[in-house]
């Protein structure tokens, strides 16, 4: 049995705020070092930096969480259309779902297996460009992670800016992604994408 | 400094699947014991039960996570309109946000402070009834939690059933909720609530 020790003071496991921006004329890899820096905490998500220490019997080592490698590889795949890094991080049987209106974006919905997930990431890269994301909430487990993020995107066909909040739950096994579920504030996305407000009756007063 | 130890074998912190149903002629409190039972794991969210063991110097005790108490109190407040339990669990300065179209439901949006949050929970109870929820993903930290859940609800004014996926991130301090952020699959909610499909142009091919 492995004992996994999280140290934090006070006992706050893993809420952090991180912001990353991709600058137009810099490659994403130039910004990679940001990923491991503790972000500036806002008043809303006051937090403490934390260290993840994994003890294997006598051996103690600090290790980078798979989420950071996955995040770098995913954004590189989307913005630079370089799929090599992300391919190495996908489990052969990876489960993938982005819950949202598949009528609007065909890359929404569920996929299973490395080939299908690589294809959907390629499609995302053909349609969107990531400019910036702010990690508003984050929780890290040993082989799992969940975040709420705010993204600034561009829809490539219309060159329209899109600001979007998403939540994801990820699981890893031996450093590879085995499960990724994403929920998006889909109505907000629809209005921004179609470019006009959708009239809604008021249900609750 | 406190050391907080999570034990899991294999090293899987906190993914679990839990399902709870509220039966029409039973009070919610009758179902409360469900909350601490490990749920049945589906193929999609294969998981291992886990124990949260918090060590304070010489003293070791097992403790119920604040999420379970909060979840019981919240559902009791919504379905039975009994606000006493949830009031005890709210920090005076609690931050609360449900991201979604406030044009549709006035209880979406941000609130701050115990009184404002109690009022918004009361409004939710006047508009919705919870029949069942399935916790598809969950992560627990010492004073934090995140879940993705699938809810079966009824809109009380129209008696319409609503099936809705949400993600939440919660933080606690001394057993009280200090921050709660909820993202909902808002487009799905809008279509179910207005009762007709909203036409969407296909953006991505």
GROMACS .gro file of C-alpha atoms in nm:
model
  410
    1UNK     CA    1   0.000   0.000   0.000
    2UNK     CA    2   0.121   0.342  -0.084
    3UNK     CA    3   0.086   0.629   0.156
    4UNK     CA    4   0.039   0.961  -0.015
    5UNK     CA    5   0.097   1.267   0.196
    6UNK     CA    6  -0.037   1.610   0.121
    7UNK     CA    7   0.102   1.889   0.332
    8UNK     CA    8  -0.069   2.220   0.354
    9UNK     CA    9  -0.089   2.490   0.613
   10UNK     CA   10  -0.365   2.552   0.694
   11UNK     CA   11  -0.525   2.227   0.588
   12UNK     CA   12  -0.633   2.346   0.245
   13UNK     CA   13  -0.564   2.079  -0.010
   14UNK     CA   14  -0.577   2.221  -0.347
   15UNK     CA   15  -0.749   2.538  -0.443
   16UNK     CA   16  -0.527   2.762  -0.647
   17UNK     CA   17  -0.569   3.030  -0.907
   18UNK     CA   18  -0.353   3.023  -1.212
   19UNK     CA   19  -0.368   3.240  -1.518
   20UNK     CA   20  -0.193   3.175  -1.843
   21UNK     CA   21  -0.192   3.380  -2.156
   22UNK     CA   22  -0.070   3.283  -2.499
   23UNK     CA   23   0.085   3.581  -2.670
   24UNK     CA   24   0.033   3.613  -3.043
   25UNK     CA   25   0.395   3.593  -3.151
   26UNK     CA   26   0.532   3.355  -2.894
   27UNK     CA   27   0.506   2.983  -2.907
   28UNK     CA   28   0.317   2.813  -2.629
   29UNK     CA   29   0.626   2.630  -2.518
   30UNK     CA   30   0.777   2.964  -2.423
   31UNK     CA   31   0.502   2.999  -2.167
   32UNK     CA   32   0.533   2.652  -2.028
   33UNK     CA   33   0.731   2.753  -1.724
   34UNK     CA   34   0.425   2.944  -1.607
   35UNK     CA   35   0.244   2.623  -1.551
   36UNK     CA   36   0.427   2.523  -1.241
   37UNK     CA   37   0.441   2.867  -1.084
   38UNK     CA   38   0.189   2.934  -0.811
   39UNK     CA   39  -0.061   3.181  -0.952
   40UNK     CA   40  -0.162   3.508  -0.797
   41UNK     CA   41  -0.455   3.444  -0.568
   42UNK     CA   42  -0.752   3.674  -0.611
   43UNK     CA   43  -0.974   3.782  -0.324
   44UNK     CA   44  -1.234   3.541  -0.453
   45UNK     CA   45  -1.014   3.233  -0.455
   46UNK     CA   46  -0.778   3.304  -0.168
   47UNK     CA   47  -0.553   3.007  -0.147
   48UNK     CA   48  -0.229   2.864  -0.029
   49UNK     CA   49   0.032   2.710  -0.246
   50UNK     CA   50   0.083   2.346  -0.177
   51UNK     CA   51   0.334   2.074  -0.238
   52UNK     CA   52   0.249   1.727  -0.354
   53UNK     CA   53   0.487   1.482  -0.191
   54UNK     CA   54   0.457   1.119  -0.281
   55UNK     CA   55   0.637   0.869  -0.062
   56UNK     CA   56   0.726   0.528  -0.198
   57UNK     CA   57   0.855   0.332   0.099
   58UNK     CA   58   1.201   0.477   0.166
   59UNK     CA   59   1.215   0.692  -0.139
   60UNK     CA   60   1.067   1.041  -0.142
   61UNK     CA   61   1.043   1.245  -0.458
   62UNK     CA   62   0.867   1.558  -0.577
   63UNK     CA   63   0.682   1.495  -0.896
   64UNK     CA   64   0.499   1.708  -1.151
   65UNK     CA   65   0.129   1.637  -1.161
   66UNK     CA   66   0.007   1.479  -1.485
   67UNK     CA   67  -0.245   1.762  -1.520
   68UNK     CA   68   0.029   2.013  -1.601
   69UNK     CA   69   0.183   1.794  -1.872
   70UNK     CA   70  -0.161   1.721  -2.013
   71UNK     CA   71  -0.257   2.088  -2.013
   72UNK     CA   72   0.060   2.190  -2.198
   73UNK     CA   73   0.021   1.910  -2.451
   74UNK     CA   74  -0.349   1.983  -2.511
   75UNK     CA   75  -0.296   2.355  -2.570
   76UNK     CA   76  -0.002   2.284  -2.795
   77UNK     CA   77  -0.219   2.044  -2.995
   78UNK     CA   78  -0.500   2.298  -3.030
   79UNK     CA   79  -0.295   2.609  -3.105
   80UNK     CA   80   0.001   2.466  -3.294
   81UNK     CA   81  -0.165   2.153  -3.431
   82UNK     CA   82   0.122   1.948  -3.292
   83UNK     CA   83  -0.036   1.625  -3.178
   84UNK     CA   84   0.280   1.432  -3.084
   85UNK     CA   85   0.290   1.537  -2.717
   86UNK     CA   86  -0.077   1.475  -2.652
   87UNK     CA   87  -0.068   1.139  -2.829
   88UNK     CA   88   0.193   1.020  -2.578
   89UNK     CA   89  -0.035   1.122  -2.291
   90UNK     CA   90  -0.349   0.937  -2.403
   91UNK     CA   91  -0.427   0.594  -2.269
   92UNK     CA   92  -0.530   0.355  -2.548
   93UNK     CA   93  -0.876   0.321  -2.390
   94UNK     CA   94  -0.921   0.686  -2.292
   95UNK     CA   95  -1.281   0.800  -2.226
   96UNK     CA   96  -1.358   1.156  -2.334
   97UNK     CA   97  -1.672   1.368  -2.319
   98UNK     CA   98  -1.746   1.736  -2.371
   99UNK     CA   99  -2.106   1.794  -2.269
  100UNK     CA  100  -2.265   2.057  -2.491
  101UNK     CA  101  -2.478   2.107  -2.801
  102UNK     CA  102  -2.330   1.879  -3.067
  103UNK     CA  103  -2.553   2.052  -3.323
  104UNK     CA  104  -2.335   2.360  -3.281
  105UNK     CA  105  -1.990   2.205  -3.256
  106UNK     CA  106  -1.942   1.855  -3.388
  107UNK     CA  107  -1.646   1.806  -3.155
  108UNK     CA  108  -1.880   1.802  -2.857
  109UNK     CA  109  -1.999   1.467  -2.730
  110UNK     CA  110  -1.832   1.143  -2.627
  111UNK     CA  111  -1.531   0.966  -2.773
  112UNK     CA  112  -1.350   0.650  -2.676
  113UNK     CA  113  -0.997   0.539  -2.754
  114UNK     CA  114  -0.680   0.718  -2.853
  115UNK     CA  115  -0.755   0.753  -3.225
  116UNK     CA  116  -1.101   0.904  -3.171
  117UNK     CA  117  -0.972   1.146  -2.908
  118UNK     CA  118  -0.679   1.257  -3.123
  119UNK     CA  119  -0.922   1.324  -3.406
  120UNK     CA  120  -1.151   1.533  -3.184
  121UNK     CA  121  -0.857   1.737  -3.052
  122UNK     CA  122  -0.752   1.797  -3.415
  123UNK     CA  123  -1.106   1.921  -3.490
  124UNK     CA  124  -1.099   2.157  -3.192
  125UNK     CA  125  -0.770   2.299  -3.322
  126UNK     CA  126  -0.926   2.358  -3.663
  127UNK     CA  127  -1.208   2.558  -3.510
  128UNK     CA  128  -1.071   2.738  -3.205
  129UNK     CA  129  -0.763   2.916  -3.087
  130UNK     CA  130  -0.683   2.955  -2.717
  131UNK     CA  131  -0.560   3.298  -2.615
  132UNK     CA  132  -0.571   3.275  -2.241
  133UNK     CA  133  -0.710   3.072  -1.958
  134UNK     CA  134  -0.756   3.141  -1.588
  135UNK     CA  135  -0.780   2.848  -1.354
  136UNK     CA  136  -1.036   2.973  -1.102
  137UNK     CA  137  -1.056   2.656  -0.893
  138UNK     CA  138  -0.843   2.347  -0.896
  139UNK     CA  139  -0.827   2.022  -0.706
  140UNK     CA  140  -0.548   1.772  -0.750
  141UNK     CA  141  -0.556   1.409  -0.641
  142UNK     CA  142  -0.280   1.159  -0.692
  143UNK     CA  143  -0.408   1.044  -1.030
  144UNK     CA  144  -0.695   1.284  -1.077
  145UNK     CA  145  -0.766   1.653  -1.118
  146UNK     CA  146  -1.060   1.888  -1.149
  147UNK     CA  147  -1.058   2.254  -1.246
  148UNK     CA  148  -1.293   2.534  -1.325
  149UNK     CA  149  -1.140   2.758  -1.592
  150UNK     CA  150  -1.227   3.072  -1.780
  151UNK     CA  151  -1.106   3.066  -2.141
  152UNK     CA  152  -1.056   3.340  -2.396
  153UNK     CA  153  -1.086   3.182  -2.740
  154UNK     CA  154  -1.125   3.280  -3.101
  155UNK     CA  155  -1.360   3.098  -3.335
  156UNK     CA  156  -1.132   3.065  -3.638
  157UNK     CA  157  -1.398   3.071  -3.911
  158UNK     CA  158  -1.553   3.401  -3.799
  159UNK     CA  159  -1.255   3.543  -3.610
  160UNK     CA  160  -1.503   3.605  -3.327
  161UNK     CA  161  -1.375   3.624  -2.966
  162UNK     CA  162  -1.539   3.383  -2.724
  163UNK     CA  163  -1.515   3.396  -2.346
  164UNK     CA  164  -1.613   3.069  -2.188
  165UNK     CA  165  -1.623   2.905  -1.846
  166UNK     CA  166  -1.565   2.528  -1.830
  167UNK     CA  167  -1.521   2.262  -1.564
  168UNK     CA  168  -1.323   1.943  -1.621
  169UNK     CA  169  -1.261   1.621  -1.433
  170UNK     CA  170  -0.958   1.421  -1.541
  171UNK     CA  171  -0.813   1.087  -1.438
  172UNK     CA  172  -0.469   0.950  -1.513
  173UNK     CA  173  -0.304   0.612  -1.489
  174UNK     CA  174   0.073   0.579  -1.510
  175UNK     CA  175   0.087   0.938  -1.637
  176UNK     CA  176  -0.165   0.879  -1.917
  177UNK     CA  177  -0.511   1.027  -1.945
  178UNK     CA  178  -0.780   0.762  -1.895
  179UNK     CA  179  -1.087   0.982  -1.847
  180UNK     CA  180  -1.170   1.344  -1.928
  181UNK     CA  181  -1.512   1.499  -1.881
  182UNK     CA  182  -1.579   1.861  -1.960
  183UNK     CA  183  -1.886   2.070  -1.884
  184UNK     CA  184  -1.920   2.407  -2.054
  185UNK     CA  185  -2.148   2.701  -1.985
  186UNK     CA  186  -2.314   2.604  -2.308
  187UNK     CA  187  -2.587   2.866  -2.335
  188UNK     CA  188  -2.330   3.141  -2.297
  189UNK     CA  189  -2.124   2.971  -2.567
  190UNK     CA  190  -2.421   2.941  -2.802
  191UNK     CA  191  -2.512   3.310  -2.774
  192UNK     CA  192  -2.154   3.419  -2.836
  193UNK     CA  193  -2.115   3.183  -3.128
  194UNK     CA  194  -2.436   3.261  -3.312
  195UNK     CA  195  -2.375   3.629  -3.238
  196UNK     CA  196  -2.719   3.730  -3.118
  197UNK     CA  197  -2.904   3.695  -2.788
  198UNK     CA  198  -3.157   3.415  -2.767
  199UNK     CA  199  -3.485   3.533  -2.621
  200UNK     CA  200  -3.579   3.352  -2.302
  201UNK     CA  201  -3.901   3.360  -2.107
  202UNK     CA  202  -3.843   3.427  -1.739
  203UNK     CA  203  -3.929   3.109  -1.551
  204UNK     CA  204  -3.839   3.192  -1.193
  205UNK     CA  205  -3.920   3.521  -1.024
  206UNK     CA  206   0.178   2.245   1.055
  207UNK     CA  207  -0.074   1.974   1.006
  208UNK     CA  208  -0.001   1.667   0.805
  209UNK     CA  209  -0.300   1.525   0.630
  210UNK     CA  210  -0.272   1.171   0.509
  211UNK     CA  211  -0.478   1.015   0.237
  212UNK     CA  212  -0.447   0.643   0.200
  213UNK     CA  213  -0.564   0.469  -0.110
  214UNK     CA  214  -0.473   0.152  -0.284
  215UNK     CA  215  -0.399   0.189  -0.564
  216UNK     CA  216  -0.310   0.555  -0.544
  217UNK     CA  217  -0.646   0.689  -0.654
  218UNK     CA  218  -0.749   0.972  -0.434
  219UNK     CA  219  -1.110   1.041  -0.474
  220UNK     CA  220  -1.317   0.935  -0.767
  221UNK     CA  221  -1.639   0.770  -0.663
  222UNK     CA  222  -1.983   0.725  -0.804
  223UNK     CA  223  -2.280   0.780  -0.582
  224UNK     CA  224  -2.647   0.783  -0.668
  225UNK     CA  225  -2.923   0.909  -0.448
  226UNK     CA  226  -3.292   0.916  -0.515
  227UNK     CA  227  -3.560   1.097  -0.323
  228UNK     CA  228  -3.876   0.892  -0.314
  229UNK     CA  229  -4.205   1.076  -0.332
  230UNK     CA  230  -4.350   0.969   0.000
  231UNK     CA  231  -4.037   0.950   0.207
  232UNK     CA  232  -3.867   1.242   0.371
  233UNK     CA  233  -3.515   1.318   0.263
  234UNK     CA  234  -3.382   1.248   0.608
  235UNK     CA  235  -3.485   0.887   0.562
  236UNK     CA  236  -3.234   0.868   0.280
  237UNK     CA  237  -2.952   1.039   0.461
  238UNK     CA  238  -2.771   0.722   0.553
  239UNK     CA  239  -2.716   0.666   0.182
  240UNK     CA  240  -2.483   0.957   0.171
  241UNK     CA  241  -2.197   0.786   0.345
  242UNK     CA  242  -2.233   0.454   0.172
  243UNK     CA  243  -1.987   0.388  -0.109
  244UNK     CA  244  -2.182   0.396  -0.433
  245UNK     CA  245  -2.187   0.128  -0.697
  246UNK     CA  246  -1.913   0.199  -0.946
  247UNK     CA  247  -2.010   0.193  -1.311
  248UNK     CA  248  -1.778   0.077  -1.587
  249UNK     CA  249  -1.729   0.438  -1.681
  250UNK     CA  250  -1.621   0.559  -1.341
  251UNK     CA  251  -1.447   0.255  -1.204
  252UNK     CA  252  -1.320   0.355  -0.866
  253UNK     CA  253  -1.196   0.249  -0.531
  254UNK     CA  254  -1.351   0.344  -0.205
  255UNK     CA  255  -1.124   0.554   0.007
  256UNK     CA  256  -1.086   0.662   0.364
  257UNK     CA  257  -1.003   1.013   0.471
  258UNK     CA  258  -0.783   0.997   0.776
  259UNK     CA  259  -0.679   1.321   0.937
  260UNK     CA  260  -0.396   1.308   1.188
  261UNK     CA  261  -0.361   1.582   1.446
  262UNK     CA  262  -0.033   1.516   1.626
  263UNK     CA  263  -0.100   1.212   1.843
  264UNK     CA  264  -0.469   1.200   1.785
  265UNK     CA  265  -0.616   1.017   1.487
  266UNK     CA  266  -0.982   1.034   1.403
  267UNK     CA  267  -1.208   0.949   1.113
  268UNK     CA  268  -1.430   1.236   1.021
  269UNK     CA  269  -1.725   1.292   0.788
  270UNK     CA  270  -1.643   1.525   0.503
  271UNK     CA  271  -1.826   1.859   0.515
  272UNK     CA  272  -1.952   1.792   0.161
  273UNK     CA  273  -2.187   1.520   0.283
  274UNK     CA  274  -2.339   1.736   0.554
  275UNK     CA  275  -2.370   2.026   0.310
  276UNK     CA  276  -2.531   1.805   0.046
  277UNK     CA  277  -2.792   1.672   0.289
  278UNK     CA  278  -2.870   2.019   0.423
  279UNK     CA  279  -2.897   2.171   0.075
  280UNK     CA  280  -3.133   1.906  -0.057
  281UNK     CA  281  -3.342   1.928   0.258
  282UNK     CA  282  -3.364   2.306   0.213
  283UNK     CA  283  -3.469   2.273  -0.151
  284UNK     CA  284  -3.717   1.987  -0.119
  285UNK     CA  285  -3.859   2.042   0.228
  286UNK     CA  286  -3.800   2.418   0.253
  287UNK     CA  287  -3.629   2.359   0.587
  288UNK     CA  288  -3.348   2.613   0.598
  289UNK     CA  289  -3.227   2.553   0.955
  290UNK     CA  290  -2.962   2.291   0.870
  291UNK     CA  291  -2.817   2.480   0.575
  292UNK     CA  292  -2.809   2.806   0.771
  293UNK     CA  293  -2.578   2.643   1.026
  294UNK     CA  294  -2.344   2.537   0.747
  295UNK     CA  295  -2.299   2.877   0.579
  296UNK     CA  296  -2.006   3.097   0.667
  297UNK     CA  297  -2.115   3.457   0.727
  298UNK     CA  298  -1.908   3.571   0.428
  299UNK     CA  299  -1.990   3.280   0.197
  300UNK     CA  300  -1.933   3.335  -0.176
  301UNK     CA  301  -2.185   3.169  -0.406
  302UNK     CA  302  -2.222   3.159  -0.783
  303UNK     CA  303  -2.431   2.954  -1.023
  304UNK     CA  304  -2.314   3.035  -1.373
  305UNK     CA  305  -2.606   3.032  -1.615
  306UNK     CA  306  -2.863   3.251  -1.789
  307UNK     CA  307  -3.007   3.477  -1.518
  308UNK     CA  308  -3.273   3.585  -1.768
  309UNK     CA  309  -3.419   3.236  -1.736
  310UNK     CA  310  -3.380   3.171  -1.365
  311UNK     CA  311  -3.334   3.467  -1.135
  312UNK     CA  312  -3.156   3.244  -0.882
  313UNK     CA  313  -2.860   3.210  -1.115
  314UNK     CA  314  -2.572   3.449  -1.068
  315UNK     CA  315  -2.353   3.551  -0.775
  316UNK     CA  316  -2.444   3.607  -0.411
  317UNK     CA  317  -2.235   3.701  -0.111
  318UNK     CA  318  -2.307   3.652   0.259
  319UNK     CA  319  -2.528   3.417   0.454
  320UNK     CA  320  -2.854   3.611   0.415
  321UNK     CA  321  -2.824   3.643   0.036
  322UNK     CA  322  -2.734   3.275  -0.003
  323UNK     CA  323  -3.022   3.159   0.220
  324UNK     CA  324  -3.257   3.368   0.007
  325UNK     CA  325  -3.130   3.218  -0.317
  326UNK     CA  326  -3.163   2.864  -0.179
  327UNK     CA  327  -3.520   2.948  -0.079
  328UNK     CA  328  -3.588   3.066  -0.437
  329UNK     CA  329  -3.445   2.744  -0.580
  330UNK     CA  330  -3.679   2.548  -0.352
  331UNK     CA  331  -3.975   2.749  -0.477
  332UNK     CA  332  -3.894   2.663  -0.837
  333UNK     CA  333  -3.740   2.317  -0.842
  334UNK     CA  334  -3.774   1.982  -0.676
  335UNK     CA  335  -3.487   1.733  -0.670
  336UNK     CA  336  -3.584   1.373  -0.744
  337UNK     CA  337  -3.250   1.210  -0.784
  338UNK     CA  338  -2.885   1.285  -0.837
  339UNK     CA  339  -2.592   1.073  -0.950
  340UNK     CA  340  -2.245   1.182  -0.854
  341UNK     CA  341  -2.048   1.090  -1.167
  342UNK     CA  342  -1.712   1.227  -1.051
  343UNK     CA  343  -1.601   1.350  -0.715
  344UNK     CA  344  -1.282   1.483  -0.562
  345UNK     CA  345  -1.243   1.552  -0.194
  346UNK     CA  346  -0.975   1.764  -0.035
  347UNK     CA  347  -0.942   1.839   0.334
  348UNK     CA  348  -1.160   2.151   0.319
  349UNK     CA  349  -1.269   2.137  -0.042
  350UNK     CA  350  -1.468   1.924  -0.280
  351UNK     CA  351  -1.562   1.912  -0.647
  352UNK     CA  352  -1.823   1.692  -0.814
  353UNK     CA  353  -1.989   1.642  -1.147
  354UNK     CA  354  -2.349   1.537  -1.095
  355UNK     CA  355  -2.648   1.445  -1.302
  356UNK     CA  356  -2.977   1.569  -1.154
  357UNK     CA  357  -3.336   1.472  -1.217
  358UNK     CA  358  -3.550   1.772  -1.126
  359UNK     CA  359  -3.903   1.898  -1.168
  360UNK     CA  360  -3.979   2.260  -1.253
  361UNK     CA  361  -4.260   2.325  -1.006
  362UNK     CA  362  -4.453   2.583  -1.207
  363UNK     CA  363  -4.490   2.366  -1.517
  364UNK     CA  364  -4.445   2.025  -1.351
  365UNK     CA  365  -4.191   1.957  -1.627
  366UNK     CA  366  -3.912   1.704  -1.568
  367UNK     CA  367  -3.560   1.837  -1.618
  368UNK     CA  368  -3.246   1.628  -1.648
  369UNK     CA  369  -2.936   1.835  -1.588
  370UNK     CA  370  -2.561   1.790  -1.553
  371UNK     CA  371  -2.376   2.027  -1.320
  372UNK     CA  372  -2.025   2.066  -1.181
  373UNK     CA  373  -1.954   2.230  -0.847
  374UNK     CA  374  -1.647   2.340  -0.656
  375UNK     CA  375  -1.693   2.393  -0.283
  376UNK     CA  376  -1.466   2.515  -0.005
  377UNK     CA  377  -1.521   2.485   0.368
  378UNK     CA  378  -1.363   2.641   0.675
  379UNK     CA  379  -1.427   2.492   1.018
  380UNK     CA  380  -1.711   2.288   0.868
  381UNK     CA  381  -1.883   2.590   0.711
  382UNK     CA  382  -1.921   2.663   0.342
  383UNK     CA  383  -1.708   2.959   0.236
  384UNK     CA  384  -1.724   2.923  -0.143
  385UNK     CA  385  -1.956   2.742  -0.384
  386UNK     CA  386  -1.934   2.770  -0.761
  387UNK     CA  387  -2.164   2.580  -0.989
  388UNK     CA  388  -2.149   2.539  -1.364
  389UNK     CA  389  -2.453   2.395  -1.542
  390UNK     CA  390  -2.498   2.256  -1.891
  391UNK     CA  391  -2.701   2.568  -1.949
  392UNK     CA  392  -2.807   2.522  -2.312
  393UNK     CA  393  -2.949   2.181  -2.230
  394UNK     CA  394  -3.134   2.339  -1.938
  395UNK     CA  395  -3.273   2.619  -2.154
  396UNK     CA  396  -3.411   2.381  -2.415
  397UNK     CA  397  -3.575   2.162  -2.154
  398UNK     CA  398  -3.720   2.460  -1.970
  399UNK     CA  399  -3.863   2.647  -2.267
  400UNK     CA  400  -3.985   2.314  -2.402
  401UNK     CA  401  -3.875   2.346  -2.763
  402UNK     CA  402  -3.544   2.296  -2.944
  403UNK     CA  403  -3.351   2.612  -3.026
  404UNK     CA  404  -3.228   2.611  -3.383
  405UNK     CA  405  -2.853   2.632  -3.411
  406UNK     CA  406  -2.637   2.683  -3.715
  407UNK     CA  407  -2.361   2.425  -3.739
  408UNK     CA  408  -2.033   2.606  -3.679
  409UNK     CA  409  -1.777   2.328  -3.685
  410UNK     CA  410  -1.776   2.044  -3.936
   0.00000   0.00000   0.00000
